[in-house]
Amino acid sequence: MEERESQLWRMCEEALRGVRVQRPFTIESFCEALSAQRGRRLVLRELPDSDGLRLPCGLWVAYPDEDHIWHVTATSQRHRLQVIFHEIAHMLLNHKGDSGVSALLAALPPEIAPTRVRAVFGRTNYSTDQEHDAELTATILGEIVERLPTAPSTSHHGLLDRVDATMAHPRRNCR
């Protein structure tokens, strides 16, 4: 493994220390756990139909008090997950937006008030180091999430949920 990839692994493991995920996994529950750990609200939103505009498939908008991740709707669950992990990677790597992506704000819904935005990232290509690192980190996040400890069940059937999760993944540690 090259040095940069090792650095990204360590950064992800540190950023996710203390995060516990629900099983079966959903990106929504993961984002809630990550929000709680970071102390910043994280909101998932669907991008509107682009009406022919070349919008990115994912967009991270950082406000002073919360983060919004916008993603395309017409895609597979696996692609949606990768897009969201990619945008989370920008957050965790503390990437700074550029003026080219900021121009996208004019095409987005009115909920994105440009005066409140601190940073904006949209994936349109992988030609920059930040985009390359974010994509690699998104893949690393997917692998680390599979190994994160399971959050205590909030249902009345906690024991049944744990037995069910164990039967679904007999080799996974389901503590």
mmCIF file of C-alpha atoms in Angstrom:
data_model
loop_
_atom_site.group_PDB
_atom_site.id
_atom_site.type_symbol
_atom_site.label_atom_id
_atom_site.label_comp_id
_atom_site.label_asym_id
_atom_site.label_seq_id
_atom_site.Cartn_x
_atom_site.Cartn_y
_atom_site.Cartn_z
ATOM 1 C CA MET A 1 0.000 0.000 0.000
ATOM 2 C CA GLU A 2 1.434 3.362 -0.935
ATOM 3 C CA GLU A 3 2.104 5.996 1.723
ATOM 4 C CA ARG A 4 -0.796 8.301 0.759
ATOM 5 C CA GLU A 5 -3.292 5.446 0.934
ATOM 6 C CA SER A 6 -1.929 4.464 4.360
ATOM 7 C CA GLN A 7 -2.358 8.052 5.548
ATOM 8 C CA LEU A 8 -5.957 8.095 4.327
ATOM 9 C CA TRP A 9 -6.693 4.785 6.094
ATOM 10 C CA ARG A 10 -5.346 6.171 9.377
ATOM 11 C CA MET A 11 -7.297 9.409 8.974
ATOM 12 C CA CYS A 12 -10.537 7.505 8.310
ATOM 13 C CA GLU A 13 -10.029 5.164 11.249
ATOM 14 C CA GLU A 14 -9.394 8.144 13.515
ATOM 15 C CA ALA A 15 -12.396 10.098 12.169
ATOM 16 C CA LEU A 16 -14.698 7.106 12.700
ATOM 17 C CA ARG A 17 -13.408 6.161 16.160
ATOM 18 C CA GLY A 18 -16.423 5.865 18.411
ATOM 19 C CA VAL A 19 -18.942 5.676 15.543
ATOM 20 C CA ARG A 20 -21.275 2.706 15.871
ATOM 21 C CA VAL A 21 -23.556 1.618 13.031
ATOM 22 C CA GLN A 22 -26.958 -0.004 12.902
ATOM 23 C CA ARG A 23 -27.270 -3.403 11.249
ATOM 24 C CA PRO A 24 -28.534 -3.840 8.677
ATOM 25 C CA PHE A 25 -26.503 -0.869 7.507
ATOM 26 C CA THR A 26 -28.148 2.193 6.005
ATOM 27 C CA ILE A 27 -26.337 5.324 4.888
ATOM 28 C CA GLU A 28 -28.924 7.397 6.762
ATOM 29 C CA SER A 29 -28.158 5.738 10.115
ATOM 30 C CA PHE A 30 -24.419 5.999 9.415
ATOM 31 C CA CYS A 31 -24.784 9.737 8.739
ATOM 32 C CA GLU A 32 -26.707 10.143 12.011
ATOM 33 C CA ALA A 33 -23.930 8.353 13.934
ATOM 34 C CA LEU A 34 -21.255 10.413 12.161
ATOM 35 C CA SER A 35 -23.185 13.615 12.937
ATOM 36 C CA ALA A 36 -23.333 12.714 16.611
ATOM 37 C CA GLN A 37 -19.622 11.909 16.704
ATOM 38 C CA ARG A 38 -18.611 15.131 14.880
ATOM 39 C CA GLY A 39 -21.096 17.359 16.727
ATOM 40 C CA ARG A 40 -22.341 18.748 13.381
ATOM 41 C CA ARG A 41 -25.652 18.007 11.736
ATOM 42 C CA LEU A 42 -25.328 16.122 8.430
ATOM 43 C CA VAL A 43 -28.287 16.276 6.053
ATOM 44 C CA LEU A 44 -28.729 14.042 2.987
ATOM 45 C CA ARG A 45 -30.643 15.621 0.111
ATOM 46 C CA GLU A 46 -31.559 14.547 -3.411
ATOM 47 C CA LEU A 47 -30.392 16.728 -6.260
ATOM 48 C CA PRO A 48 -33.226 18.074 -8.386
ATOM 49 C CA ASP A 49 -33.551 17.098 -12.017
ATOM 50 C CA SER A 50 -30.752 18.914 -13.816
ATOM 51 C CA ASP A 51 -32.875 19.981 -16.822
ATOM 52 C CA GLY A 52 -29.951 19.265 -19.126
ATOM 53 C CA LEU A 53 -27.324 21.012 -16.993
ATOM 54 C CA ARG A 54 -24.115 19.114 -16.373
ATOM 55 C CA LEU A 55 -24.377 18.958 -12.593
ATOM 56 C CA PRO A 56 -22.177 16.614 -10.573
ATOM 57 C CA CYS A 57 -23.707 13.407 -9.203
ATOM 58 C CA GLY A 58 -22.835 14.518 -5.677
ATOM 59 C CA LEU A 59 -22.333 17.794 -3.898
ATOM 60 C CA TRP A 60 -21.189 18.693 -0.394
ATOM 61 C CA VAL A 61 -22.331 22.082 0.884
ATOM 62 C CA ALA A 62 -20.772 23.183 4.182
ATOM 63 C CA TYR A 63 -22.702 25.739 6.189
ATOM 64 C CA PRO A 64 -21.255 27.291 9.350
ATOM 65 C CA ASP A 65 -23.344 25.009 11.578
ATOM 66 C CA GLU A 66 -24.126 21.930 9.436
ATOM 67 C CA ASP A 67 -23.259 19.975 6.302
ATOM 68 C CA HIS A 68 -25.550 19.001 3.417
ATOM 69 C CA ILE A 69 -24.760 16.253 0.959
ATOM 70 C CA TRP A 70 -26.745 16.336 -2.249
ATOM 71 C CA HIS A 71 -26.836 13.227 -4.448
ATOM 72 C CA VAL A 72 -28.516 12.130 -7.661
ATOM 73 C CA THR A 73 -31.748 10.174 -7.350
ATOM 74 C CA ALA A 74 -31.761 8.033 -10.495
ATOM 75 C CA THR A 75 -28.903 5.702 -9.635
ATOM 76 C CA SER A 76 -28.235 2.328 -8.013
ATOM 77 C CA GLN A 77 -27.933 2.004 -4.239
ATOM 78 C CA ARG A 78 -24.243 1.089 -4.610
ATOM 79 C CA HIS A 79 -23.561 4.212 -6.690
ATOM 80 C CA ARG A 80 -25.560 6.396 -4.286
ATOM 81 C CA LEU A 81 -23.508 5.037 -1.383
ATOM 82 C CA GLN A 82 -20.204 5.716 -3.195
ATOM 83 C CA VAL A 83 -21.322 9.261 -4.073
ATOM 84 C CA ILE A 84 -22.267 9.996 -0.455
ATOM 85 C CA PHE A 85 -19.036 8.452 0.880
ATOM 86 C CA HIS A 86 -17.116 10.573 -1.642
ATOM 87 C CA GLU A 87 -18.722 13.752 -0.313
ATOM 88 C CA ILE A 88 -18.170 12.637 3.301
ATOM 89 C CA ALA A 89 -14.518 12.119 2.343
ATOM 90 C CA HIS A 90 -14.281 15.782 1.311
ATOM 91 C CA MET A 91 -15.656 16.703 4.752
ATOM 92 C CA LEU A 92 -13.294 14.428 6.679
ATOM 93 C CA LEU A 93 -10.290 15.538 4.641
ATOM 94 C CA ASN A 94 -11.258 19.175 5.275
ATOM 95 C CA HIS A 95 -11.070 20.026 1.582
ATOM 96 C CA LYS A 96 -11.691 23.583 0.489
ATOM 97 C CA GLY A 97 -14.009 24.395 -2.419
ATOM 98 C CA ASP A 98 -13.013 26.188 -5.570
ATOM 99 C CA SER A 99 -14.706 28.985 -7.453
ATOM 100 C CA GLY A 100 -15.604 26.757 -10.417
ATOM 101 C CA VAL A 101 -17.849 24.558 -8.304
ATOM 102 C CA SER A 102 -19.347 27.559 -6.536
ATOM 103 C CA ALA A 103 -20.931 28.548 -9.855
ATOM 104 C CA LEU A 104 -23.188 25.492 -9.468
ATOM 105 C CA LEU A 105 -25.074 27.224 -6.673
ATOM 106 C CA ALA A 106 -27.093 29.251 -9.143
ATOM 107 C CA ALA A 107 -28.589 26.050 -10.619
ATOM 108 C CA LEU A 108 -29.490 24.455 -7.296
ATOM 109 C CA PRO A 109 -32.678 24.719 -5.247
ATOM 110 C CA PRO A 110 -33.412 27.812 -3.185
ATOM 111 C CA GLU A 111 -32.712 25.878 0.049
ATOM 112 C CA ILE A 112 -29.030 26.475 -0.664
ATOM 113 C CA ALA A 113 -28.634 30.102 0.336
ATOM 114 C CA PRO A 114 -25.290 31.222 -1.157
ATOM 115 C CA THR A 115 -24.760 33.738 1.640
ATOM 116 C CA ARG A 116 -24.685 30.916 4.230
ATOM 117 C CA VAL A 117 -22.302 28.593 2.336
ATOM 118 C CA ARG A 118 -18.761 28.181 3.691
ATOM 119 C CA ALA A 119 -17.578 25.587 1.163
ATOM 120 C CA VAL A 120 -19.017 23.642 -1.744
ATOM 121 C CA PHE A 121 -17.667 20.592 -3.510
ATOM 122 C CA GLY A 122 -19.075 18.856 -6.541
ATOM 123 C CA ARG A 123 -17.585 15.866 -8.284
ATOM 124 C CA THR A 124 -17.299 16.368 -12.011
ATOM 125 C CA ASN A 125 -13.946 14.642 -12.677
ATOM 126 C CA TYR A 126 -10.934 13.157 -10.910
ATOM 127 C CA SER A 127 -8.248 15.435 -12.321
ATOM 128 C CA THR A 128 -7.306 17.096 -9.028
ATOM 129 C CA ASP A 129 -5.473 15.616 -6.053
ATOM 130 C CA GLN A 130 -8.432 16.454 -3.808
ATOM 131 C CA GLU A 131 -10.869 14.566 -6.036
ATOM 132 C CA HIS A 132 -8.522 11.596 -6.292
ATOM 133 C CA ASP A 133 -8.064 11.525 -2.498
ATOM 134 C CA ALA A 134 -11.825 11.853 -1.933
ATOM 135 C CA GLU A 135 -12.582 8.930 -4.252
ATOM 136 C CA LEU A 136 -9.933 6.721 -2.661
ATOM 137 C CA THR A 137 -11.159 7.732 0.790
ATOM 138 C CA ALA A 138 -14.759 6.910 -0.198
ATOM 139 C CA THR A 139 -13.645 3.361 -1.012
ATOM 140 C CA ILE A 140 -11.709 3.145 2.263
ATOM 141 C CA LEU A 141 -14.780 4.399 4.182
ATOM 142 C CA GLY A 142 -16.876 1.633 2.645
ATOM 143 C CA GLU A 143 -14.383 -0.971 3.834
ATOM 144 C CA ILE A 144 -14.033 0.495 7.337
ATOM 145 C CA VAL A 145 -17.806 0.838 7.809
ATOM 146 C CA GLU A 146 -18.160 -2.913 7.290
ATOM 147 C CA ARG A 147 -15.962 -3.443 10.366
ATOM 148 C CA LEU A 148 -17.425 -0.774 12.654
ATOM 149 C CA PRO A 149 -19.023 -1.997 15.867
ATOM 150 C CA THR A 150 -22.765 -2.389 15.921
ATOM 151 C CA ALA A 151 -24.842 0.187 17.773
ATOM 152 C CA PRO A 152 -27.157 -1.082 20.472
ATOM 153 C CA SER A 153 -30.595 -1.793 19.079
ATOM 154 C CA THR A 154 -33.261 0.774 19.823
ATOM 155 C CA SER A 155 -36.124 -1.660 19.238
ATOM 156 C CA HIS A 156 -37.899 -3.777 21.846
ATOM 157 C CA HIS A 157 -36.674 -6.827 19.973
ATOM 158 C CA GLY A 158 -32.947 -6.081 20.449
ATOM 159 C CA LEU A 159 -32.028 -9.702 21.122
ATOM 160 C CA LEU A 160 -33.944 -10.876 18.062
ATOM 161 C CA ASP A 161 -32.295 -8.182 15.950
ATOM 162 C CA ARG A 162 -28.827 -9.327 17.082
ATOM 163 C CA VAL A 163 -29.631 -12.992 16.395
ATOM 164 C CA ASP A 164 -30.980 -12.050 12.982
ATOM 165 C CA ALA A 165 -27.855 -9.991 12.196
ATOM 166 C CA THR A 166 -25.621 -12.857 13.314
ATOM 167 C CA MET A 167 -27.464 -15.322 11.107
ATOM 168 C CA ALA A 168 -27.268 -12.963 8.143
ATOM 169 C CA HIS A 169 -23.503 -12.487 8.561
ATOM 170 C CA PRO A 170 -22.215 -15.533 10.494
ATOM 171 C CA ARG A 171 -18.518 -14.590 10.125
ATOM 172 C CA ARG A 172 -18.904 -10.942 11.069
ATOM 173 C CA ASN A 173 -18.279 -9.896 14.648
ATOM 174 C CA CYS A 174 -21.705 -8.592 15.736
ATOM 175 C CA ARG A 175 -21.029 -7.342 19.249
#
